[in-house]
Amino acid sequence: MELFDSHAHLNDEAFDEDREKIIQKCFENNIAFITEVGYSEETSIKAVALAEQYPNIYATIGAHPDECNQDIDLSFIKKLAQNKKVVAIGEIGLDYHYETTQKEMQEKYFIKQIELANELNLPVSIHSRDADMDMLEILKKHTISNNFVMHCFSSSVEIAKEILKLGGYISLAGPVTFKNAKGLLEVAKMIPENRLLIETDCPYLAPEPHRGTRNDSSNVYYTAQKIAELRNTTIENVAQITKENAKTFYQIL
Ligand code: NI
């Protein structure tokens, strides 16, 4: 079985003590590909460096909405995008969770980065938290030319339908295995086979039975297993379709 963890943060300081060991363990345990996701200039540079170190790790670059509550310089994106291991712009989007949120600023830099992605001919990895309606409005107004994925999708079936109508992919993470997953269970059943991705978003959101511990890419196995159960199929089948989908999405040949 070959799994593709489509969204990881292995450069997180949580892995400073044993990063190489963990990555090796993942590749020895069914993990065939990993996308390391940047969320700021510094983490984007590091994502590209990690991707250069491992043939089956790819990188995304961009500024997370938490970085965009004030003016920032996005010039790193065009520079880093020259590297062949860069497969998407992201994670970018809207995050209204904190009181310090500046909605207009987040929106401005989200749209700027969508335009950059279109110019650079790259797909987009989207982070959306507590911002469903504004997110849909932006996505309807600003066409993303090379596809997009809603990473760690945690909204309703209704929102999932809107995303699918816009041609997007939906990526499920550890929360689909949680006891309070509720609506996510329905989402996991209704996503068309060619629109489903899986991820860990490690070091956060470890799936059951490891909830609450440090997450790493090898745990994408448990998310695949839960989705297989919900969709009445085998984990091998979920692994195969989500790996092929991720390769198509990230344009990995
Ligand atoms: Ni993330």
PDB file of C-alpha atoms and ligand atoms in Angstrom:
ATOM      1  CA  MET A   1       0.000   0.000   0.000  1.00  0.00           C
ATOM      2  CA  GLU A   2       1.218   3.492  -0.857  1.00  0.00           C
ATOM      3  CA  LEU A   3      -0.203   6.537   0.947  1.00  0.00           C
ATOM      4  CA  PHE A   4       0.227  10.211   0.061  1.00  0.00           C
ATOM      5  CA  ASP A   5       0.138  12.640   3.011  1.00  0.00           C
ATOM      6  CA  SER A   6      -0.986  15.702   1.066  1.00  0.00           C
ATOM      7  CA  HIS A   7      -0.409  18.250   3.868  1.00  0.00           C
ATOM      8  CA  ALA A   8       2.289  18.038   6.555  1.00  0.00           C
ATOM      9  CA  HIS A   9       4.485  20.346   8.636  1.00  0.00           C
ATOM     10  CA  LEU A  10       7.484  18.119   9.311  1.00  0.00           C
ATOM     11  CA  ASN A  11       9.666  21.203   9.703  1.00  0.00           C
ATOM     12  CA  ASP A  12       7.742  22.103  12.853  1.00  0.00           C
ATOM     13  CA  GLU A  13       9.897  22.456  15.962  1.00  0.00           C
ATOM     14  CA  ALA A  14       8.034  19.445  17.396  1.00  0.00           C
ATOM     15  CA  PHE A  15      10.341  17.354  15.158  1.00  0.00           C
ATOM     16  CA  ASP A  16      13.609  19.155  15.934  1.00  0.00           C
ATOM     17  CA  GLU A  17      14.916  16.254  18.027  1.00  0.00           C
ATOM     18  CA  ASP A  18      14.188  13.392  15.632  1.00  0.00           C
ATOM     19  CA  ARG A  19      13.072  14.720  12.220  1.00  0.00           C
ATOM     20  CA  GLU A  20      15.214  12.415  10.060  1.00  0.00           C
ATOM     21  CA  LYS A  21      14.251   9.360  12.085  1.00  0.00           C
ATOM     22  CA  ILE A  22      10.543  10.169  11.829  1.00  0.00           C
ATOM     23  CA  ILE A  23      10.686  10.802   8.082  1.00  0.00           C
ATOM     24  CA  GLN A  24      12.529   7.525   7.582  1.00  0.00           C
ATOM     25  CA  LYS A  25       9.925   5.723   9.707  1.00  0.00           C
ATOM     26  CA  CYS A  26       7.148   7.199   7.539  1.00  0.00           C
ATOM     27  CA  PHE A  27       8.745   6.044   4.301  1.00  0.00           C
ATOM     28  CA  GLU A  28       9.201   2.572   5.817  1.00  0.00           C
ATOM     29  CA  ASN A  29       5.508   2.484   6.839  1.00  0.00           C
ATOM     30  CA  ASN A  30       3.387   2.788   3.714  1.00  0.00           C
ATOM     31  CA  ILE A  31       4.032   6.493   3.131  1.00  0.00           C
ATOM     32  CA  ALA A  32       5.088   6.993  -0.484  1.00  0.00           C
ATOM     33  CA  PHE A  33       4.773  10.776  -0.831  1.00  0.00           C
ATOM     34  CA  ILE A  34       4.516  13.804   1.460  1.00  0.00           C
ATOM     35  CA  THR A  35       3.770  17.449   0.725  1.00  0.00           C
ATOM     36  CA  GLU A  36       5.486  19.777   3.199  1.00  0.00           C
ATOM     37  CA  VAL A  37       3.421  22.929   3.564  1.00  0.00           C
ATOM     38  CA  GLY A  38       4.830  26.419   4.112  1.00  0.00           C
ATOM     39  CA  TYR A  39       2.767  29.136   5.790  1.00  0.00           C
ATOM     40  CA  SER A  40       5.175  32.104   5.903  1.00  0.00           C
ATOM     41  CA  GLU A  41       8.347  33.207   4.124  1.00  0.00           C
ATOM     42  CA  GLU A  42      10.573  31.374   6.604  1.00  0.00           C
ATOM     43  CA  THR A  43       8.589  28.115   6.575  1.00  0.00           C
ATOM     44  CA  SER A  44       8.275  28.224   2.779  1.00  0.00           C
ATOM     45  CA  ILE A  45      12.064  28.450   2.432  1.00  0.00           C
ATOM     46  CA  LYS A  46      12.381  25.517   4.857  1.00  0.00           C
ATOM     47  CA  ALA A  47       9.728  23.494   2.991  1.00  0.00           C
ATOM     48  CA  VAL A  48      11.684  23.847  -0.255  1.00  0.00           C
ATOM     49  CA  ALA A  49      14.907  22.842   1.546  1.00  0.00           C
ATOM     50  CA  LEU A  50      13.242  19.700   2.966  1.00  0.00           C
ATOM     51  CA  ALA A  51      11.856  18.813  -0.467  1.00  0.00           C
ATOM     52  CA  GLU A  52      15.323  19.129  -1.945  1.00  0.00           C
ATOM     53  CA  GLN A  53      16.625  16.695   0.657  1.00  0.00           C
ATOM     54  CA  TYR A  54      14.059  13.921  -0.045  1.00  0.00           C
ATOM     55  CA  PRO A  55      12.984  12.836  -3.549  1.00  0.00           C
ATOM     56  CA  ASN A  56       9.411  11.988  -2.436  1.00  0.00           C
ATOM     57  CA  ILE A  57       8.772  15.139  -0.425  1.00  0.00           C
ATOM     58  CA  TYR A  58       7.269  18.111  -2.288  1.00  0.00           C
ATOM     59  CA  ALA A  59       6.795  21.692  -1.082  1.00  0.00           C
ATOM     60  CA  THR A  60       4.118  24.375  -1.060  1.00  0.00           C
ATOM     61  CA  ILE A  61       4.822  28.055  -0.429  1.00  0.00           C
ATOM     62  CA  GLY A  62       2.668  30.941   0.749  1.00  0.00           C
ATOM     63  CA  ALA A  63       1.461  33.158   3.584  1.00  0.00           C
ATOM     64  CA  HIS A  64      -1.192  31.767   5.963  1.00  0.00           C
ATOM     65  CA  PRO A  65      -4.025  34.167   6.891  1.00  0.00           C
ATOM     66  CA  ASP A  66      -2.564  34.513  10.406  1.00  0.00           C
ATOM     67  CA  GLU A  67       0.455  36.135   8.685  1.00  0.00           C
ATOM     68  CA  CYS A  68      -1.801  38.502   6.752  1.00  0.00           C
ATOM     69  CA  ASN A  69      -3.455  40.569   9.496  1.00  0.00           C
ATOM     70  CA  GLN A  70      -0.922  43.267   8.592  1.00  0.00           C
ATOM     71  CA  ASP A  71       0.910  44.265   5.428  1.00  0.00           C
ATOM     72  CA  ILE A  72       3.470  41.702   4.278  1.00  0.00           C
ATOM     73  CA  ASP A  73       5.933  41.250   1.423  1.00  0.00           C
ATOM     74  CA  LEU A  74       4.995  38.382  -0.899  1.00  0.00           C
ATOM     75  CA  SER A  75       8.061  38.637  -3.152  1.00  0.00           C
ATOM     76  CA  PHE A  76       9.442  35.346  -1.749  1.00  0.00           C
ATOM     77  CA  ILE A  77       6.715  33.447  -3.602  1.00  0.00           C
ATOM     78  CA  LYS A  78       7.894  34.179  -7.140  1.00  0.00           C
ATOM     79  CA  LYS A  79      11.502  33.529  -6.159  1.00  0.00           C
ATOM     80  CA  LEU A  80      10.851  30.162  -4.500  1.00  0.00           C
ATOM     81  CA  ALA A  81       8.388  29.048  -7.196  1.00  0.00           C
ATOM     82  CA  GLN A  82      11.311  28.676  -9.593  1.00  0.00           C
ATOM     83  CA  ASN A  83      12.244  25.494  -7.705  1.00  0.00           C
ATOM     84  CA  LYS A  84      10.867  22.360  -9.392  1.00  0.00           C
ATOM     85  CA  LYS A  85       9.820  20.746  -6.089  1.00  0.00           C
ATOM     86  CA  VAL A  86       7.317  23.552  -5.447  1.00  0.00           C
ATOM     87  CA  VAL A  87       3.914  22.066  -6.339  1.00  0.00           C
ATOM     88  CA  ALA A  88       1.364  24.582  -5.003  1.00  0.00           C
ATOM     89  CA  ILE A  89       0.707  27.967  -3.438  1.00  0.00           C
ATOM     90  CA  GLY A  90      -0.497  27.558   0.154  1.00  0.00           C
ATOM     91  CA  GLU A  91      -1.535  27.282   2.691  1.00  0.00           C
ATOM     92  CA  ILE A  92      -3.396  30.520   2.123  1.00  0.00           C
ATOM     93  CA  GLY A  93      -6.948  31.614   2.930  1.00  0.00           C
ATOM     94  CA  LEU A  94      -9.061  33.087   5.700  1.00  0.00           C
ATOM     95  CA  ASP A  95      -8.973  32.457   9.452  1.00  0.00           C
ATOM     96  CA  TYR A  96     -11.465  34.376  11.572  1.00  0.00           C
ATOM     97  CA  HIS A  97     -10.815  32.387  14.726  1.00  0.00           C
ATOM     98  CA  TYR A  98      -8.840  34.998  16.658  1.00  0.00           C
ATOM     99  CA  GLU A  99      -9.924  38.398  17.946  1.00  0.00           C
ATOM    100  CA  THR A 100      -6.914  39.991  16.250  1.00  0.00           C
ATOM    101  CA  THR A 101      -8.294  39.013  12.806  1.00  0.00           C
ATOM    102  CA  GLN A 102      -8.220  41.790  10.198  1.00  0.00           C
ATOM    103  CA  LYS A 103     -10.688  40.492   7.637  1.00  0.00           C
ATOM    104  CA  GLU A 104      -9.954  43.026   4.882  1.00  0.00           C
ATOM    105  CA  MET A 105      -6.201  42.424   5.117  1.00  0.00           C
ATOM    106  CA  GLN A 106      -6.608  38.640   5.015  1.00  0.00           C
ATOM    107  CA  GLU A 107      -8.897  38.939   2.026  1.00  0.00           C
ATOM    108  CA  LYS A 108      -6.495  41.267   0.190  1.00  0.00           C
ATOM    109  CA  TYR A 109      -3.519  38.912   0.574  1.00  0.00           C
ATOM    110  CA  PHE A 110      -5.576  35.796  -0.136  1.00  0.00           C
ATOM    111  CA  ILE A 111      -6.675  37.279  -3.477  1.00  0.00           C
ATOM    112  CA  LYS A 112      -3.145  38.501  -4.253  1.00  0.00           C
ATOM    113  CA  GLN A 113      -1.847  34.957  -3.715  1.00  0.00           C
ATOM    114  CA  ILE A 114      -4.602  33.447  -5.881  1.00  0.00           C
ATOM    115  CA  GLU A 115      -3.472  35.798  -8.649  1.00  0.00           C
ATOM    116  CA  LEU A 116       0.159  34.771  -8.109  1.00  0.00           C
ATOM    117  CA  ALA A 117      -0.812  31.080  -8.290  1.00  0.00           C
ATOM    118  CA  ASN A 118      -2.582  31.688 -11.602  1.00  0.00           C
ATOM    119  CA  GLU A 119       0.394  33.589 -12.960  1.00  0.00           C
ATOM    120  CA  LEU A 120       2.803  30.837 -11.847  1.00  0.00           C
ATOM    121  CA  ASN A 121       0.497  28.098 -13.150  1.00  0.00           C
ATOM    122  CA  LEU A 122       0.241  26.392  -9.737  1.00  0.00           C
ATOM    123  CA  PRO A 123      -2.721  24.930  -7.803  1.00  0.00           C
ATOM    124  CA  VAL A 124      -3.759  26.385  -4.433  1.00  0.00           C
ATOM    125  CA  SER A 125      -3.968  24.817  -0.959  1.00  0.00           C
ATOM    126  CA  ILE A 126      -6.614  26.628   1.075  1.00  0.00           C
ATOM    127  CA  HIS A 127      -6.981  27.088   4.828  1.00  0.00           C
ATOM    128  CA  SER A 128     -10.462  28.195   5.910  1.00  0.00           C
ATOM    129  CA  ARG A 129     -11.531  28.534   9.543  1.00  0.00           C
ATOM    130  CA  ASP A 130     -14.759  30.125  10.760  1.00  0.00           C
ATOM    131  CA  ALA A 131     -15.016  31.871   7.383  1.00  0.00           C
ATOM    132  CA  ASP A 132     -17.189  29.654   5.142  1.00  0.00           C
ATOM    133  CA  MET A 133     -19.387  32.362   3.593  1.00  0.00           C
ATOM    134  CA  ASP A 134     -16.625  34.883   2.826  1.00  0.00           C
ATOM    135  CA  MET A 135     -14.491  32.020   1.489  1.00  0.00           C
ATOM    136  CA  LEU A 136     -17.189  30.884  -0.942  1.00  0.00           C
ATOM    137  CA  GLU A 137     -17.784  34.444  -2.087  1.00  0.00           C
ATOM    138  CA  ILE A 138     -14.088  34.956  -2.902  1.00  0.00           C
ATOM    139  CA  LEU A 139     -13.808  31.591  -4.661  1.00  0.00           C
ATOM    140  CA  LYS A 140     -16.852  32.407  -6.801  1.00  0.00           C
ATOM    141  CA  LYS A 141     -15.423  35.796  -7.806  1.00  0.00           C
ATOM    142  CA  HIS A 142     -11.763  34.830  -8.286  1.00  0.00           C
ATOM    143  CA  THR A 143     -11.269  31.824 -10.516  1.00  0.00           C
ATOM    144  CA  ILE A 144      -8.307  29.624  -9.610  1.00  0.00           C
ATOM    145  CA  SER A 145      -6.951  28.376 -12.941  1.00  0.00           C
ATOM    146  CA  ASN A 146      -5.091  25.298 -11.702  1.00  0.00           C
ATOM    147  CA  ASN A 147      -7.464  23.852  -9.152  1.00  0.00           C
ATOM    148  CA  PHE A 148      -7.616  24.134  -5.386  1.00  0.00           C
ATOM    149  CA  VAL A 149      -7.995  21.959  -2.309  1.00  0.00           C
ATOM    150  CA  MET A 150      -9.781  22.758   0.950  1.00  0.00           C
ATOM    151  CA  HIS A 151      -7.178  21.423   3.366  1.00  0.00           C
ATOM    152  CA  CYS A 152      -8.299  19.764   6.622  1.00  0.00           C
ATOM    153  CA  PHE A 153     -11.917  20.229   5.596  1.00  0.00           C
ATOM    154  CA  SER A 154     -14.097  20.667   8.669  1.00  0.00           C
ATOM    155  CA  SER A 155     -17.304  22.268   7.390  1.00  0.00           C
ATOM    156  CA  SER A 156     -20.736  20.887   6.514  1.00  0.00           C
ATOM    157  CA  VAL A 157     -22.012  18.747   3.631  1.00  0.00           C
ATOM    158  CA  GLU A 158     -23.648  21.907   2.198  1.00  0.00           C
ATOM    159  CA  ILE A 159     -20.317  23.751   2.064  1.00  0.00           C
ATOM    160  CA  ALA A 160     -18.640  20.640   0.624  1.00  0.00           C
ATOM    161  CA  LYS A 161     -21.225  20.630  -2.192  1.00  0.00           C
ATOM    162  CA  GLU A 162     -20.433  24.278  -3.002  1.00  0.00           C
ATOM    163  CA  ILE A 163     -16.702  23.523  -3.099  1.00  0.00           C
ATOM    164  CA  LEU A 164     -17.269  20.552  -5.415  1.00  0.00           C
ATOM    165  CA  LYS A 165     -19.445  22.692  -7.683  1.00  0.00           C
ATOM    166  CA  LEU A 166     -16.497  25.080  -8.007  1.00  0.00           C
ATOM    167  CA  GLY A 167     -14.319  22.139  -9.059  1.00  0.00           C
ATOM    168  CA  GLY A 168     -12.303  21.940  -5.841  1.00  0.00           C
ATOM    169  CA  TYR A 169     -10.770  18.978  -4.053  1.00  0.00           C
ATOM    170  CA  ILE A 170     -11.558  18.183  -0.415  1.00  0.00           C
ATOM    171  CA  SER A 171      -8.848  16.924   1.924  1.00  0.00           C
ATOM    172  CA  LEU A 172      -9.761  15.049   5.092  1.00  0.00           C
ATOM    173  CA  ALA A 173      -7.506  14.868   8.151  1.00  0.00           C
ATOM    174  CA  GLY A 174      -7.558  13.296  11.642  1.00  0.00           C
ATOM    175  CA  PRO A 175     -10.851  14.901  12.779  1.00  0.00           C
ATOM    176  CA  VAL A 176     -12.852  12.436  10.611  1.00  0.00           C
ATOM    177  CA  THR A 177     -11.724   9.733  13.101  1.00  0.00           C
ATOM    178  CA  PHE A 178     -12.777  11.700  16.205  1.00  0.00           C
ATOM    179  CA  LYS A 179     -15.794  10.652  18.276  1.00  0.00           C
ATOM    180  CA  ASN A 180     -17.458  14.046  17.662  1.00  0.00           C
ATOM    181  CA  ALA A 181     -16.853  13.950  13.881  1.00  0.00           C
ATOM    182  CA  LYS A 182     -20.637  14.163  13.190  1.00  0.00           C
ATOM    183  CA  GLY A 183     -21.162  15.964   9.839  1.00  0.00           C
ATOM    184  CA  LEU A 184     -17.665  15.056   8.656  1.00  0.00           C
ATOM    185  CA  LEU A 185     -18.759  11.424   8.457  1.00  0.00           C
ATOM    186  CA  GLU A 186     -21.369  12.405   5.860  1.00  0.00           C
ATOM    187  CA  VAL A 187     -18.798  14.533   4.007  1.00  0.00           C
ATOM    188  CA  ALA A 188     -16.440  11.543   3.855  1.00  0.00           C
ATOM    189  CA  LYS A 189     -19.185   9.492   2.207  1.00  0.00           C
ATOM    190  CA  MET A 190     -20.310  12.046  -0.385  1.00  0.00           C
ATOM    191  CA  ILE A 191     -16.996  13.271  -1.874  1.00  0.00           C
ATOM    192  CA  PRO A 192     -16.661  11.911  -5.435  1.00  0.00           C
ATOM    193  CA  GLU A 193     -13.795   9.454  -5.834  1.00  0.00           C
ATOM    194  CA  ASN A 194     -11.771  11.839  -8.034  1.00  0.00           C
ATOM    195  CA  ARG A 195     -12.006  14.795  -5.576  1.00  0.00           C
ATOM    196  CA  LEU A 196     -10.792  13.205  -2.331  1.00  0.00           C
ATOM    197  CA  LEU A 197      -7.410  13.815  -0.709  1.00  0.00           C
ATOM    198  CA  ILE A 198      -6.102  12.784   2.722  1.00  0.00           C
ATOM    199  CA  GLU A 199      -3.573  14.467   5.008  1.00  0.00           C
ATOM    200  CA  THR A 200      -2.260  14.629   8.559  1.00  0.00           C
ATOM    201  CA  ASP A 201      -1.610  18.382   9.061  1.00  0.00           C
ATOM    202  CA  CYS A 202       1.026  17.024  11.470  1.00  0.00           C
ATOM    203  CA  PRO A 203       2.235  17.708  14.152  1.00  0.00           C
ATOM    204  CA  TYR A 204      -1.357  18.675  14.972  1.00  0.00           C
ATOM    205  CA  LEU A 205      -4.637  16.720  14.902  1.00  0.00           C
ATOM    206  CA  ALA A 206      -3.405  13.152  15.371  1.00  0.00           C
ATOM    207  CA  PRO A 207      -6.194  10.728  14.372  1.00  0.00           C
ATOM    208  CA  GLU A 208      -7.684   8.142  16.716  1.00  0.00           C
ATOM    209  CA  PRO A 209      -6.295   5.982  18.297  1.00  0.00           C
ATOM    210  CA  HIS A 210      -3.445   8.476  18.758  1.00  0.00           C
ATOM    211  CA  ARG A 211      -5.495  11.618  19.366  1.00  0.00           C
ATOM    212  CA  GLY A 212      -3.678  14.121  21.571  1.00  0.00           C
ATOM    213  CA  THR A 213      -0.176  12.869  20.777  1.00  0.00           C
ATOM    214  CA  ARG A 214       2.353  14.310  18.315  1.00  0.00           C
ATOM    215  CA  ASN A 215       1.108  13.521  14.835  1.00  0.00           C
ATOM    216  CA  ASP A 216       3.318  12.491  11.904  1.00  0.00           C
ATOM    217  CA  SER A 217       2.713  11.475   8.284  1.00  0.00           C
ATOM    218  CA  SER A 218       2.548   7.734   9.037  1.00  0.00           C
ATOM    219  CA  ASN A 219      -0.759   8.347  10.869  1.00  0.00           C
ATOM    220  CA  VAL A 220      -2.521   9.204   7.605  1.00  0.00           C
ATOM    221  CA  TYR A 221      -3.081   5.434   7.612  1.00  0.00           C
ATOM    222  CA  TYR A 222      -5.779   5.764  10.313  1.00  0.00           C
ATOM    223  CA  THR A 223      -7.599   8.482   8.421  1.00  0.00           C
ATOM    224  CA  ALA A 224      -7.569   6.313   5.285  1.00  0.00           C
ATOM    225  CA  GLN A 225      -8.835   3.367   7.307  1.00  0.00           C
ATOM    226  CA  LYS A 226     -11.768   5.377   8.731  1.00  0.00           C
ATOM    227  CA  ILE A 227     -12.691   6.707   5.279  1.00  0.00           C
ATOM    228  CA  ALA A 228     -12.572   3.179   3.846  1.00  0.00           C
ATOM    229  CA  GLU A 229     -14.968   2.010   6.573  1.00  0.00           C
ATOM    230  CA  LEU A 230     -17.354   4.923   5.885  1.00  0.00           C
ATOM    231  CA  ARG A 231     -17.271   4.391   2.114  1.00  0.00           C
ATOM    232  CA  ASN A 232     -17.611   0.620   2.364  1.00  0.00           C
ATOM    233  CA  THR A 233     -14.351  -0.118   0.626  1.00  0.00           C
ATOM    234  CA  THR A 234     -10.810  -1.253   1.460  1.00  0.00           C
ATOM    235  CA  ILE A 235      -8.012   0.885   2.839  1.00  0.00           C
ATOM    236  CA  GLU A 236      -5.933  -0.218  -0.173  1.00  0.00           C
ATOM    237  CA  ASN A 237      -8.532   1.332  -2.463  1.00  0.00           C
ATOM    238  CA  VAL A 238      -8.634   4.606  -0.494  1.00  0.00           C
ATOM    239  CA  ALA A 239      -4.817   4.716  -0.498  1.00  0.00           C
ATOM    240  CA  GLN A 240      -4.704   4.159  -4.253  1.00  0.00           C
ATOM    241  CA  ILE A 241      -7.320   6.761  -5.242  1.00  0.00           C
ATOM    242  CA  THR A 242      -6.063   9.446  -2.857  1.00  0.00           C
ATOM    243  CA  LYS A 243      -2.470   8.901  -3.980  1.00  0.00           C
ATOM    244  CA  GLU A 244      -3.446   9.239  -7.637  1.00  0.00           C
ATOM    245  CA  ASN A 245      -5.609  12.287  -6.861  1.00  0.00           C
ATOM    246  CA  ALA A 246      -2.783  14.009  -4.986  1.00  0.00           C
ATOM    247  CA  LYS A 247      -0.372  13.324  -7.857  1.00  0.00           C
ATOM    248  CA  THR A 248      -2.873  14.768 -10.325  1.00  0.00           C
ATOM    249  CA  PHE A 249      -3.629  17.756  -8.092  1.00  0.00           C
ATOM    250  CA  TYR A 250       0.037  18.631  -7.497  1.00  0.00           C
ATOM    251  CA  GLN A 251       0.932  17.807 -11.129  1.00  0.00           C
ATOM    252  CA  ILE A 252       3.498  15.198 -10.066  1.00  0.00           C
ATOM    253  CA  LEU A 253       4.314  12.882 -12.958  1.00  0.00           C
TER     254      LEU A 253
HETATM  255 NI    NI B   1      -1.425  23.084   7.883  1.00  0.00          NI
END
